[in-house]
PDB file of C-alpha atoms in Angstrom:
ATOM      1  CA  UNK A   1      15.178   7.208  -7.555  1.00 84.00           C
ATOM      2  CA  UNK A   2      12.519   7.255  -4.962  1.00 91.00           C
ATOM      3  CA  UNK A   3      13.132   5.725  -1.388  1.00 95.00           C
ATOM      4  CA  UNK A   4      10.145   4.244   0.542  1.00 97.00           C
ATOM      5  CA  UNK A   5       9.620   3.712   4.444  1.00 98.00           C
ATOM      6  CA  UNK A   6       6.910   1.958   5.914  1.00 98.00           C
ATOM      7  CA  UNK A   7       5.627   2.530   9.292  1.00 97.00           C
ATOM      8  CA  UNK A   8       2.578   1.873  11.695  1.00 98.00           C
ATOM      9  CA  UNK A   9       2.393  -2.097  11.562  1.00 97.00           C
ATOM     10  CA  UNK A  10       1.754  -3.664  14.549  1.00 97.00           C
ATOM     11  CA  UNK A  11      -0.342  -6.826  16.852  1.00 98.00           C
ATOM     12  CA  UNK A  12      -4.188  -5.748  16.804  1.00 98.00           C
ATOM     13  CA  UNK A  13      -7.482  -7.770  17.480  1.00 98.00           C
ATOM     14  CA  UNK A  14      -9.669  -8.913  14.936  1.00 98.00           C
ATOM     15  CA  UNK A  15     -12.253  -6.043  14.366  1.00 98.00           C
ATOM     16  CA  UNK A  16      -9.859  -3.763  15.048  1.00 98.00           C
ATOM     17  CA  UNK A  17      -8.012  -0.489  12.901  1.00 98.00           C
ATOM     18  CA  UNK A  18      -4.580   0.450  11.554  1.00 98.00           C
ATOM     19  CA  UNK A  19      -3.337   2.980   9.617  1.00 98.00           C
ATOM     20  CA  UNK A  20      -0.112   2.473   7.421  1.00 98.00           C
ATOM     21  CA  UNK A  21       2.025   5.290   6.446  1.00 98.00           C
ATOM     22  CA  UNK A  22       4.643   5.184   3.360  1.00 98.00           C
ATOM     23  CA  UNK A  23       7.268   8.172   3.081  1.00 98.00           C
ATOM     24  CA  UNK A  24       8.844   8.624   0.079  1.00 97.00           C
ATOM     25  CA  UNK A  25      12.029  10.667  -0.653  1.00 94.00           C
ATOM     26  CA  UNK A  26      12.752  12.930  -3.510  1.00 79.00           C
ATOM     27  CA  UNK A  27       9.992  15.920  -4.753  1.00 76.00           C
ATOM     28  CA  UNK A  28       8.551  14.221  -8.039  1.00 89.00           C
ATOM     29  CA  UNK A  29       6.230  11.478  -5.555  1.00 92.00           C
ATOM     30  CA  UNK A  30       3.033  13.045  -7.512  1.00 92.00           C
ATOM     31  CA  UNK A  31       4.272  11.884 -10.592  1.00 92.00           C
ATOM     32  CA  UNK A  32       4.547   8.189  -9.235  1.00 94.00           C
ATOM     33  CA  UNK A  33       1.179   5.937  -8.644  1.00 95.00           C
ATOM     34  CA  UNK A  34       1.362   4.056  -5.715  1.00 97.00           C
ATOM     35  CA  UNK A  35       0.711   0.510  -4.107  1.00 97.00           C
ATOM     36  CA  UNK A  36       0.119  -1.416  -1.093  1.00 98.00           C
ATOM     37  CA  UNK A  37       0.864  -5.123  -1.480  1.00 98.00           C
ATOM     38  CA  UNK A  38       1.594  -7.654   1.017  1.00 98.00           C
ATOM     39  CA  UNK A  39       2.814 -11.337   1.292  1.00 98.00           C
ATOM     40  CA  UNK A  40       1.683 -13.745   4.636  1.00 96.00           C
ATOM     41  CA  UNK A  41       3.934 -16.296   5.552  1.00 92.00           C
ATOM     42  CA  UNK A  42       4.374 -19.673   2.377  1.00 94.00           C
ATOM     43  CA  UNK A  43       2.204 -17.110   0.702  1.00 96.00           C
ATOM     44  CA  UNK A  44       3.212 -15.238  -2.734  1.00 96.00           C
ATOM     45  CA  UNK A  45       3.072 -11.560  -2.484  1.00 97.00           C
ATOM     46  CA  UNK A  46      -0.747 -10.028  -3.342  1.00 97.00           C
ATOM     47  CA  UNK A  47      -1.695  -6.853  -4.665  1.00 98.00           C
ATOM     48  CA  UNK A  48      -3.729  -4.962  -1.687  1.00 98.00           C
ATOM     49  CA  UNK A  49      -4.818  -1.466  -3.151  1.00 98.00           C
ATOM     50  CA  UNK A  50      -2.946   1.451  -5.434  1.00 97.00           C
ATOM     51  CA  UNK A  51      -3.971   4.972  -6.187  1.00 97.00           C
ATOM     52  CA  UNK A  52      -2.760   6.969  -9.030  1.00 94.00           C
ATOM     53  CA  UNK A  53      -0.632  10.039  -8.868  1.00 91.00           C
ATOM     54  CA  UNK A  54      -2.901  12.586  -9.770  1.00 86.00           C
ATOM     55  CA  UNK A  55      -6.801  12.385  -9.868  1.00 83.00           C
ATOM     56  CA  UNK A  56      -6.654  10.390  -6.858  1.00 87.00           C
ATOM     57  CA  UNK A  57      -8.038   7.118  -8.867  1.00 95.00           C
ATOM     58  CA  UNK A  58      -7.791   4.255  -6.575  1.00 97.00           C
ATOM     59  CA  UNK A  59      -8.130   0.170  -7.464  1.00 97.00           C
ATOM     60  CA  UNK A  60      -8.759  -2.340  -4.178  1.00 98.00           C
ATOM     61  CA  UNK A  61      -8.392  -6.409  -4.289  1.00 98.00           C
ATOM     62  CA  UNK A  62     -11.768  -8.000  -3.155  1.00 98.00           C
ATOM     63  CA  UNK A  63     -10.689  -9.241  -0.391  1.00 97.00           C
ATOM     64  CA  UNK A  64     -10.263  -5.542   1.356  1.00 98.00           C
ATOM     65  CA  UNK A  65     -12.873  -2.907  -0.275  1.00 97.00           C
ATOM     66  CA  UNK A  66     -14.634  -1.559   1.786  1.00 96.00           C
ATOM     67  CA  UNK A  67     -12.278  -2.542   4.717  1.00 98.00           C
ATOM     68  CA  UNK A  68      -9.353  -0.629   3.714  1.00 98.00           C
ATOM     69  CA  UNK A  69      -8.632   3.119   2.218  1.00 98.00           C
ATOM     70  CA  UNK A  70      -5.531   3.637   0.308  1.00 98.00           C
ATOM     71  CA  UNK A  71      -4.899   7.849   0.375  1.00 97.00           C
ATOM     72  CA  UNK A  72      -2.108   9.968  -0.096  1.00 96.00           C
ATOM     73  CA  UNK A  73      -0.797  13.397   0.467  1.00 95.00           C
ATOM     74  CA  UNK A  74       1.539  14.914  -1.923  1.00 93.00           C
ATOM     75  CA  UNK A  75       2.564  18.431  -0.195  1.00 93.00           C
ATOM     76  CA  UNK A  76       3.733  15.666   2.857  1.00 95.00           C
ATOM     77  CA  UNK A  77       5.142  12.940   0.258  1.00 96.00           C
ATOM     78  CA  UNK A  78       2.966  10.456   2.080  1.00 97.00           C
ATOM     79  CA  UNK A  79       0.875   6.762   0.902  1.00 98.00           C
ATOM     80  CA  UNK A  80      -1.129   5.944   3.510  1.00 98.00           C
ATOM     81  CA  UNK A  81      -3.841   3.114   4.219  1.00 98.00           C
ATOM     82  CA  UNK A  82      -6.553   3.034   6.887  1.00 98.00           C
ATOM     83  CA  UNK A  83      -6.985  -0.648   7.692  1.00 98.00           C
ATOM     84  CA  UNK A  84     -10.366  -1.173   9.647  1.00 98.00           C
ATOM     85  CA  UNK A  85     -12.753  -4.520  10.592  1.00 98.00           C
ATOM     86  CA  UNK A  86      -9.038  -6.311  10.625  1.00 98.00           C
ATOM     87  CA  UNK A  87      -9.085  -9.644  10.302  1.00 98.00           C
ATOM     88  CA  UNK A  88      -6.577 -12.719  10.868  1.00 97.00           C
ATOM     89  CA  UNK A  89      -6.144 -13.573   7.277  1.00 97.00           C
ATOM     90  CA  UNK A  90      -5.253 -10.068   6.888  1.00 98.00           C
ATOM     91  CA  UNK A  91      -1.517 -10.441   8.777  1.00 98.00           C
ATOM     92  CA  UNK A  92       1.084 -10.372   6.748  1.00 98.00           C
ATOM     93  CA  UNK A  93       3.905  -7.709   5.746  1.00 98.00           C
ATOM     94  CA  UNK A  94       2.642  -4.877   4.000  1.00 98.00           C
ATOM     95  CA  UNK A  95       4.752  -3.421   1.421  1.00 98.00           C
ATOM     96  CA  UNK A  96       4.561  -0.120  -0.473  1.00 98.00           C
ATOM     97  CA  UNK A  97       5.579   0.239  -4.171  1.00 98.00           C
ATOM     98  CA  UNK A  98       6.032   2.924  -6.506  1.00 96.00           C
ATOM     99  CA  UNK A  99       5.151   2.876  -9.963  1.00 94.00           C
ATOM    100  CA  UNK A 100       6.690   5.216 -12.807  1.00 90.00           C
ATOM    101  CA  UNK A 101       3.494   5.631 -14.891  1.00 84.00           C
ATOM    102  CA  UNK A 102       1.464   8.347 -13.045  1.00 79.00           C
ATOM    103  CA  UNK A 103      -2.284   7.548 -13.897  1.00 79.00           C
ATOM    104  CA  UNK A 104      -1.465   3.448 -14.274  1.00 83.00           C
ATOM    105  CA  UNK A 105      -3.524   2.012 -11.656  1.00 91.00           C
ATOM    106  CA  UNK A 106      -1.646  -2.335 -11.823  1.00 94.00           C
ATOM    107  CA  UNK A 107      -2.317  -5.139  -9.782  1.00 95.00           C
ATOM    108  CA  UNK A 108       0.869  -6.444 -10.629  1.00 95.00           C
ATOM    109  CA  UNK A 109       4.098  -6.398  -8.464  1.00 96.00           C
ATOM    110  CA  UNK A 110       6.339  -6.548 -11.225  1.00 94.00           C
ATOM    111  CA  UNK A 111       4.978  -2.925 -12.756  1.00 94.00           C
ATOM    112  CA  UNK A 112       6.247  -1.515  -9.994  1.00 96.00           C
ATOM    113  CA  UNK A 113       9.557  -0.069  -9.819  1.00 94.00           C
ATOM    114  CA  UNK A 114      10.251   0.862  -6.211  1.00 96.00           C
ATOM    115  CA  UNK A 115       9.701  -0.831  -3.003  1.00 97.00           C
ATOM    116  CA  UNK A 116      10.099  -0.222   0.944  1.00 98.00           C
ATOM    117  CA  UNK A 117      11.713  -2.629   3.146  1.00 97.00           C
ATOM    118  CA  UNK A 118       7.713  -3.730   4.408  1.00 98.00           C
ATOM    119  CA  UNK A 119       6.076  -2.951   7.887  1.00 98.00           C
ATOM    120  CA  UNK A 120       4.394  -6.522   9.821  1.00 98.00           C
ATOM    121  CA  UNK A 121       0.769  -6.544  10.154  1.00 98.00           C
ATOM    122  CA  UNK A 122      -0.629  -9.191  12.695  1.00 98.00           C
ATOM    123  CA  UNK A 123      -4.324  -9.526  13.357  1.00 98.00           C
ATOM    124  CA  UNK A 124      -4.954 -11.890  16.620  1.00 97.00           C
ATOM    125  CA  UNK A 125      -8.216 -14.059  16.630  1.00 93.00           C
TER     126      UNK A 125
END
């Protein structure tokens, strides 16, 4: 079992920076790749970036490469993503996810096998 907690959501301007942080319990979070996904209000939830266990491999939707940098640290048990040139499609809650198969770098929620309780993004105009 692996339990995930969100943190560093909060109101910014467009243009502006964030940086999420996910801790994650237990001592086996190398062996888990990670996600970032996040759902906007009448929205379905969409995949936002994920990074494999080891080999630091990452995978980013369109809509954020080059915006955003998924990283983590595996000595702290930490996901992290540096959000920067925010902008107001990007608000939504942001959710992180842990996925059993170390080097599987998915797009889809549903390979994903733990989740945090999600941390509110909101991007002003």
């Amino acid at each position: 079992q692996v339990q995930l907690v969100e943190s560093g959501g909060g109101l910014v301007q467009a243009g502006g920076s964030l940086r999420l942080s996910c801790a994650a319990s237990g001592r086996t979070f190398s062996s888990y790749a990670m996600g970032w996904f996040r759902q906007a209000p009448g929205k379905e939830r969409e995949f936002v970036a994920t990074i494999s266990g080891i080999g630091g491999r990452t995978y980013y939707a369109d809509s954020v490469k080059d915006r955003f940098t998924i990283s983590r640290d595996n000595d702290k048990n930490t996901l992290y993503l540096q959000m920067n040139s925010l902008k107001p499609e990007d608000t939504a809650v942001y959710y992180c996810a842990a996925n059993r198969r170390t080097i599987t770098l998915s797009t889809m929620a549903t390979m994903y096998d733990y989740w945090g309780q999600g941390t509110q993004v909101t991007v002003s105009s």
